[in-house]
Every structure is written in C-alpha cells, then in structure tokens.
Amino acid sequence: MKPLSNKLNGIPASMTLAVNDKAKAMQRAGLDVIALAGGDPDFDTPAHIVEAAVSAIQNGHTHYPAPMVGLPQTVEAIAHKMRTENNIPIDDPRRQIIVTPGGKWGLYLALAAITNPGDEILILEPYWVSYPSMVTLTGGTPVPVSLPSEDNFRITADRLRAKLTPRTKAIMVNNPCNPTGRVLTLAERDAIVEVAQEADLYVIADEIYEKLVFDGRSHLSSPPPPAWPSAPSRSTASPNRMP
Ligand SMILES: Cc1ncc(COP(=O)(O)O)c(C=O)c1O
C-alpha cells in the first residue's frame, strides 16, 4: 500500500490520548488514579442542553444549516456573548463567526487561514500538546517561546521579541493555560498586543477555559486594550467560548 502523506507521518501520536489511555487502563486495573489528561469536565452535560439537542433532532433539525457558518440563532447568540462579555465589536456576525465542532477544529481552521509554508507561529511554552502538530499540519513552523517556571511562566514583550524573525506570522495564546492553569495578567496581555502590533502578527486566542477561573477573571480579549484599536481585528479565533 502507498504510504500516507509525509505531513501526517511527521506528526507524533497524541500525548493527551496516550496519557489518558494509560490512566484509564490503570483505573480498570483497580488502581486509584484520577485521569487529568483530557479536557473533559467531571459532570455530565446539563439536562436542559441534552433535552434541547434531542428535541432538535426529533424535530428534523438534522440538515446543513443555512448559512453554512452556523444556525443564525447560534451565530447571533455567540455575537451577543462576545459583545456583552468580551467587549469585542462584532459588526457582521455571519462574516466574523464560524461555529465549529470543537475548539481543536476552530484553532486548526484559524491556522489554515493564515499560514503559508514556512511561516513561523510562536507558541508559549509550556503549551497544550496539540499546538505544534496543528501548526505543522497547516504547513507552518512552531516556534516555542520558553517561559521560565522560576518567573512563574511570565510572558514579557522581550521574551516574545527574542523569537521574532521576518517569517513570524502569529502568536498562539492559551488563557487560562493548559497545562499550568495560570491566568495571564493585564500587563502580559498588553505585552502580547504590543509585540503583535510592532511585528504585524495575528493573535490566535484560545480561551476555551475562559469560564473555569476560580478567582478574578480571565481577560485575554476582554476588553481589548483601548490604546490599541486594531487589537480585536488581530484576533483570528477565540473558539469554543462557553456561553
Ligand atoms: C487548551 C485547549 N484548547 C483546545 C482544546 C480542544 O477542545 P475541543 O475538545 O473542543 O476540540 C483543548 C482540549 O483539551 C485544550 O486543552
């Protein structure tokens, strides 16, 4: 049989799945192990969501949506959430929002939309293990920006600037962060925007855990720094914001 694509062969197996499978196997063997690898809450989907999904299927909502970016009510609800909770100006929801089956796909699409072969994408380290593979699959080069644990993984403009080259295209920011659980400060948010403006970079904002904050609040894109009016338009994706 002919080989699979070089791109796919260059991608290592998912470490998340490997750790998760191992933890599950240990649980089956009777060991007292808590599986923390997968980003899966420890509660079932709330009943009102399950009921709404079942009723939609029973009522024939099983076709392609029109427009294809998502059901108009869903797109409008996301636009409302982003305007009121995140202070992100959404003037034309059908052009600015795409509903995807999960955050991973949303991030991949954002990368695919901006990456040309050889473009460099900055990834803040420690990072969620899927980021480098996604960048590689879209033809880009992942460039880790190492954030030292001795400095509480702090993001500074100089740490970002040290990795810039003429090929740098975007910064991927995950806030709150998987795996550290850390929430970035306003000063760090401003450092990211400052460097993005200086070097004309996109910011891919992965705020999937936006609502999982125990004290204070998560504020990567909410509200955008008023001193930088172009900041919202640099943000290509904030997938899976939980309503
Ligand atoms: C930081 C981060 N972003 C995105 C995702 C992907 O989420 P989804 O399951 O919605 O594709 C995960 C899942 O673990 C994650 O940890």
Short mmCIF file of C-alpha atoms in Angstrom, two decimals, residues 107-229:
data_model
loop_
_atom_site.label_atom_id
_atom_site.label_comp_id
_atom_site.label_asym_id
_atom_site.label_seq_id
_atom_site.Cartn_x
_atom_site.Cartn_y
_atom_site.Cartn_z
CA LEU A 107 -7.91 26.50 16.02
CA TYR A 108 -6.86 24.40 13.03
CA LEU A 109 -9.07 26.46 10.69
CA ALA A 110 -7.65 29.71 12.08
CA LEU A 111 -4.12 28.45 11.45
CA ALA A 112 -5.02 27.16 8.00
CA ALA A 113 -6.48 30.56 7.14
CA ILE A 114 -3.26 32.47 7.85
CA THR A 115 -0.33 30.06 7.41
CA ASN A 116 1.83 29.78 4.31
CA PRO A 117 4.61 27.15 4.07
CA GLY A 118 7.49 28.14 6.36
CA ASP A 119 5.57 30.78 8.30
CA GLU A 120 6.57 30.75 11.96
CA ILE A 121 3.94 30.60 14.70
CA LEU A 122 5.01 31.50 18.24
CA ILE A 123 3.78 29.07 20.91
CA LEU A 124 4.12 29.89 24.59
CA GLU A 125 5.82 27.03 26.42
CA PRO A 126 4.58 25.09 28.38
CA TYR A 127 1.81 24.63 25.82
CA TRP A 128 -1.12 22.33 25.14
CA VAL A 129 0.49 19.39 23.33
CA SER A 130 -1.65 19.69 20.19
CA TYR A 131 -0.42 23.15 19.18
CA PRO A 132 2.85 22.16 17.45
CA SER A 133 1.14 19.37 15.46
CA MET A 134 -1.60 21.71 14.30
CA VAL A 135 0.92 24.28 13.13
CA THR A 136 2.96 21.60 11.31
CA LEU A 137 -0.16 20.19 9.63
CA THR A 138 -1.05 23.60 8.23
CA GLY A 139 2.47 23.96 6.77
CA GLY A 140 3.86 26.34 9.40
CA THR A 141 6.81 26.03 11.77
CA PRO A 142 6.04 26.04 15.50
CA VAL A 143 8.47 28.25 17.44
CA PRO A 144 8.36 27.74 21.21
CA VAL A 145 8.80 30.78 23.44
CA SER A 146 10.05 29.25 26.65
CA LEU A 147 8.50 30.83 29.77
CA PRO A 148 10.64 30.05 32.83
CA SER A 149 8.99 28.39 35.83
CA GLU A 150 11.31 30.42 38.16
CA ASP A 151 9.49 33.53 36.90
CA ASN A 152 6.02 31.95 37.25
CA PHE A 153 5.83 31.42 33.45
CA ARG A 154 5.51 35.19 32.96
CA ILE A 155 5.03 36.48 29.41
CA THR A 156 7.07 39.59 28.58
CA ALA A 157 7.44 41.60 25.39
CA ASP A 158 11.18 40.87 25.36
CA ARG A 159 10.66 37.10 25.59
CA LEU A 160 8.37 37.32 22.57
CA ARG A 161 10.64 39.73 20.67
CA ALA A 162 13.62 37.37 21.12
CA LYS A 163 11.87 34.81 18.86
CA LEU A 164 10.73 37.15 16.10
CA THR A 165 12.02 36.69 12.55
CA PRO A 166 10.73 38.07 9.25
CA ARG A 167 8.73 34.79 8.93
CA THR A 168 6.83 35.20 12.21
CA LYS A 169 3.13 35.30 11.41
CA ALA A 170 1.19 34.77 14.63
CA ILE A 171 1.24 34.14 18.36
CA MET A 172 -0.94 31.39 19.85
CA VAL A 173 -2.10 32.27 23.34
CA ASN A 174 -4.00 29.92 25.61
CA ASN A 175 -5.60 31.64 28.57
CA PRO A 176 -6.29 30.26 31.14
CA CYS A 177 -3.42 27.99 30.25
CA ASN A 178 -3.41 24.24 29.79
CA PRO A 179 -1.24 22.79 31.36
CA THR A 180 -0.24 25.36 34.02
CA GLY A 181 -3.75 26.58 34.90
CA ARG A 182 -2.30 30.07 35.01
CA VAL A 183 -4.38 33.15 34.08
CA LEU A 184 -2.40 35.91 32.41
CA THR A 185 -2.26 39.41 33.87
CA LEU A 186 -3.29 42.61 32.11
CA ALA A 187 0.39 43.55 31.80
CA GLU A 188 1.06 40.27 29.97
CA ARG A 189 -1.97 40.78 27.74
CA ASP A 190 -0.63 44.24 26.88
CA ALA A 191 2.84 42.82 26.13
CA ILE A 192 1.30 40.38 23.64
CA VAL A 193 -0.69 43.11 21.90
CA GLU A 194 2.33 45.44 21.85
CA VAL A 195 4.52 42.87 20.07
CA ALA A 196 1.68 41.84 17.74
CA GLN A 197 1.29 45.47 16.68
CA GLU A 198 5.05 46.06 16.30
CA ALA A 199 5.64 42.94 14.19
CA ASP A 200 2.22 42.87 12.47
CA LEU A 201 1.24 39.48 13.89
CA TYR A 202 -2.08 37.71 14.26
CA VAL A 203 -3.04 36.61 17.77
CA ILE A 204 -4.80 33.25 17.95
CA ALA A 205 -6.60 33.44 21.27
CA ASP A 206 -7.59 30.05 22.67
CA GLU A 207 -9.89 30.91 25.56
CA ILE A 208 -11.59 27.55 25.84
CA TYR A 209 -11.26 27.62 29.65
CA GLU A 210 -12.40 31.24 29.96
CA LYS A 211 -15.11 30.34 32.47
CA LEU A 212 -13.01 27.97 34.55
CA VAL A 213 -11.49 30.68 36.73
CA PHE A 214 -11.82 30.39 40.48
CA ASP A 215 -10.88 33.93 41.48
CA GLY A 216 -10.72 37.13 39.47
CA ARG A 217 -11.43 36.82 35.77
CA SER A 218 -9.76 35.79 32.57
CA HIS A 219 -9.06 38.77 30.36
CA LEU A 220 -7.14 37.99 27.21
CA SER A 221 -9.57 39.70 24.87
CA SER A 222 -11.98 41.24 27.34
CA PRO A 223 -11.96 44.14 26.98
CA PRO A 224 -9.34 44.78 24.29
CA PRO A 225 -6.78 47.44 25.25
CA PRO A 226 -8.31 50.78 24.26
CA ALA A 227 -4.88 52.14 23.33
CA TRP A 228 -4.70 49.59 20.51
CA PRO A 229 -7.85 49.89 18.43
#
